[in-house]
CSV table of C-alpha atoms in Angstrom, one decimal:
chain,number,residue,atom,x,y,z
N,181,MET,CA,0.0,0.0,0.0
N,182,THR,CA,1.4,3.4,-0.9
N,183,LEU,CA,0.7,6.4,1.3
N,184,THR,CA,0.4,9.8,-0.4
N,185,ARG,CA,0.9,12.9,1.7
N,186,ARG,CA,-1.1,15.9,0.5
N,187,PRO,CA,0.5,19.3,1.0
N,188,SER,CA,-1.1,21.3,3.9
N,189,HIS,CA,-2.7,24.6,3.1
N,190,LEU,CA,-2.0,25.7,6.6
N,191,ALA,CA,1.7,26.3,5.6
N,192,ASP,CA,0.6,29.2,3.5
N,193,VAL,CA,-1.2,30.9,6.3
N,194,VAL,CA,0.7,33.8,7.8
N,195,THR,CA,0.6,34.2,11.5
N,196,VAL,CA,-0.9,37.3,12.9
N,197,ARG,CA,2.5,38.1,14.6
N,198,ASP,CA,4.4,37.8,11.3
N,199,ALA,CA,1.8,40.1,9.6
N,200,LEU,CA,2.1,42.7,12.4
N,201,ASP,CA,5.9,42.5,12.4
N,202,ARG,CA,5.9,43.2,8.6
N,203,LEU,CA,3.3,46.0,9.0
N,204,PHE,CA,5.3,47.9,11.6
N,205,ASP,CA,8.5,47.4,9.7
N,206,GLU,CA,7.2,49.5,6.8
N,207,ARG,CA,8.4,53.1,6.3
N,208,ALA,CA,5.2,54.6,7.3
N,209,PHE,CA,5.5,53.4,10.9
N,210,ARG,CA,9.1,54.4,11.5
N,211,PRO,CA,9.6,56.9,14.3
N,212,LEU,CA,9.0,60.6,13.6
N,213,TRP,CA,10.6,63.6,15.2
N,214,PRO,CA,7.5,65.3,16.7
N,215,TRP,CA,8.9,68.9,16.9
N,216,ASN,CA,10.1,69.4,13.3
N,217,GLY,CA,8.5,66.7,11.2
N,218,ASP,CA,11.8,65.2,10.1
N,219,ARG,CA,12.0,61.4,10.2
N,220,GLU,CA,14.7,59.7,12.2
N,221,VAL,CA,16.6,57.5,9.9
N,222,VAL,CA,17.4,54.0,11.3
N,223,PRO,CA,20.2,52.6,9.2
N,224,PRO,CA,20.6,48.9,8.6
N,225,LEU,CA,23.2,47.0,10.6
N,226,ASP,CA,25.2,43.8,10.4
N,227,LEU,CA,26.7,42.8,13.8
N,228,TYR,CA,29.1,39.8,14.1
N,229,THR,CA,31.9,38.4,16.2
N,230,THR,CA,35.3,37.0,15.5
N,231,PRO,CA,37.6,35.4,18.1
N,232,GLU,CA,39.3,38.7,18.6
N,233,ALA,CA,36.6,41.4,18.1
N,234,VAL,CA,33.0,42.4,17.7
N,235,ILE,CA,32.4,44.0,14.3
N,236,ALA,CA,29.5,46.3,13.4
N,237,LYS,CA,28.8,47.4,9.8
N,238,VAL,CA,26.3,50.2,9.5
N,239,ALA,CA,25.0,51.5,6.1
N,240,VAL,CA,25.2,55.3,6.1
N,241,PRO,CA,25.5,56.4,2.5
N,242,GLY,CA,25.8,60.1,1.8
N,243,LEU,CA,27.3,61.0,5.1
N,244,ARG,CA,30.8,62.4,5.5
N,245,PRO,CA,33.0,60.8,8.2
N,246,GLU,CA,33.1,64.0,10.2
N,247,ASP,CA,29.3,64.0,10.4
N,248,ILE,CA,29.3,60.6,12.2
N,249,ASP,CA,29.5,60.2,16.0
N,250,ILE,CA,30.0,56.8,17.6
N,251,SER,CA,29.7,56.3,21.4
N,252,ILE,CA,30.4,53.1,23.3
N,253,SER,CA,29.0,53.0,26.9
N,254,GLY,CA,29.1,49.7,28.6
N,255,GLU,CA,27.3,47.2,26.5
N,256,LEU,CA,25.5,49.8,24.3
N,257,VAL,CA,26.9,51.3,21.1
N,258,THR,CA,25.2,54.3,19.5
N,259,VAL,CA,25.9,55.6,16.0
N,260,ARG,CA,24.6,59.1,15.2
N,261,GLY,CA,24.7,61.4,12.3
N,262,SER,CA,22.7,63.8,10.2
N,263,TYR,CA,22.0,64.3,6.6
N,264,LYS,CA,22.3,67.8,5.3
N,265,GLU,CA,19.0,69.1,3.9
N,266,GLU,CA,19.3,70.4,0.4
N,267,LYS,CA,17.7,73.8,-0.3
N,268,GLU,CA,14.6,73.1,-2.5
N,269,SER,CA,13.9,75.3,-5.4
N,270,THR,CA,10.3,76.5,-5.8
N,271,GLU,CA,10.6,75.6,-9.5
N,272,THR,CA,11.4,71.9,-8.8
N,273,GLY,CA,8.3,69.7,-8.5
N,274,TYR,CA,9.3,66.4,-6.9
N,275,LEU,CA,7.5,63.4,-8.3
N,276,VAL,CA,9.2,61.0,-5.9
N,277,LYS,CA,11.2,62.1,-2.8
N,278,GLU,CA,12.7,59.0,-1.0
N,279,LEU,CA,16.2,60.0,-0.1
N,280,GLU,CA,16.8,60.1,3.6
N,281,ARG,CA,17.0,63.4,5.3
N,282,GLY,CA,17.4,64.5,8.9
N,283,SER,CA,19.2,62.7,11.7
N,284,LEU,CA,20.1,59.1,12.0
N,285,THR,CA,20.5,57.0,15.1
N,286,ARG,CA,21.2,53.3,15.5
N,287,SER,CA,21.9,51.8,18.9
N,288,PHE,CA,22.6,48.1,19.6
N,289,LYS,CA,23.7,46.0,22.5
N,290,LEU,CA,27.1,44.2,22.4
N,291,PRO,CA,27.0,40.4,22.9
N,292,THR,CA,30.2,40.4,24.9
N,293,ALA,CA,32.6,42.8,26.8
N,294,VAL,CA,34.9,44.9,24.6
N,295,HIS,CA,37.7,47.4,25.1
N,296,ALA,CA,36.0,50.7,24.1
N,297,GLU,CA,39.4,52.5,24.1
N,298,GLY,CA,40.7,50.1,21.4
N,299,ALA,CA,37.7,50.5,19.0
N,300,THR,CA,38.4,51.7,15.5
N,301,ALA,CA,36.1,52.9,12.7
N,302,THR,CA,36.5,53.0,9.0
N,303,TYR,CA,34.2,54.5,6.4
N,304,ALA,CA,34.2,53.5,2.7
N,305,ASP,CA,31.5,53.5,0.0
N,306,GLY,CA,28.8,54.4,2.4
N,307,LEU,CA,29.5,51.6,4.9
N,308,LEU,CA,30.8,52.4,8.4
N,309,THR,CA,32.7,49.5,10.0
N,310,VAL,CA,33.3,49.7,13.7
N,311,THR,CA,35.8,47.1,15.1
N,312,MET,CA,35.7,46.7,18.9
N,313,PRO,CA,38.4,44.3,20.4
N,314,LYS,CA,37.1,41.8,23.0
N,315,THR,CA,38.5,41.9,26.5
N,316,GLU,CA,41.0,39.3,27.5
N,317,GLU,CA,38.5,37.6,29.8
N,318,VAL,CA,36.1,36.7,26.9
N,319,LYS,CA,38.7,35.8,24.2
N,320,PRO,CA,38.9,32.1,23.6
N,321,ARG,CA,41.9,30.5,25.1
N,322,HIS,CA,43.5,27.4,23.6
N,323,VAL,CA,44.9,24.8,25.9
N,324,LYS,CA,47.4,22.3,24.6
N,325,VAL,CA,46.7,18.7,25.5
N,326,GLU,CA,49.8,16.7,26.5
N,327,LEU,CA,50.2,13.0,26.7
N,328,GLY,CA,50.0,11.8,30.3
N,329,ARG,CA,52.6,9.4,31.8
């Protein structure tokens, strides 16, 4: 006897939680600055660890290195900057205006302890790379196994 398994239609059903997560991730629901109407830009982030360091890559295209501020306080890292607003001409009629303007802030927690004093940052092609060396206590230590007698 051969058993045939039919595909379940329930696999196509999106959970309410997934739908709400996608809804609030849309641009329309990103935080607004209440006092001047400018949106706060939340740049995308890649955060990963190596045996020696914690590395964060933040996409901040269009910013100059001198317009970026990075602070490391305990386990919290904050990247701040601001885009310069271009003066609009009254003759220009925008059809689409999607380029980010205003200030940007991205904060994230570190997964492990780092030496804030040893942190370095590089900026190339719109990508900010912050390298934070791990403290000696959390770096992996290799122990050589010797033959017992």
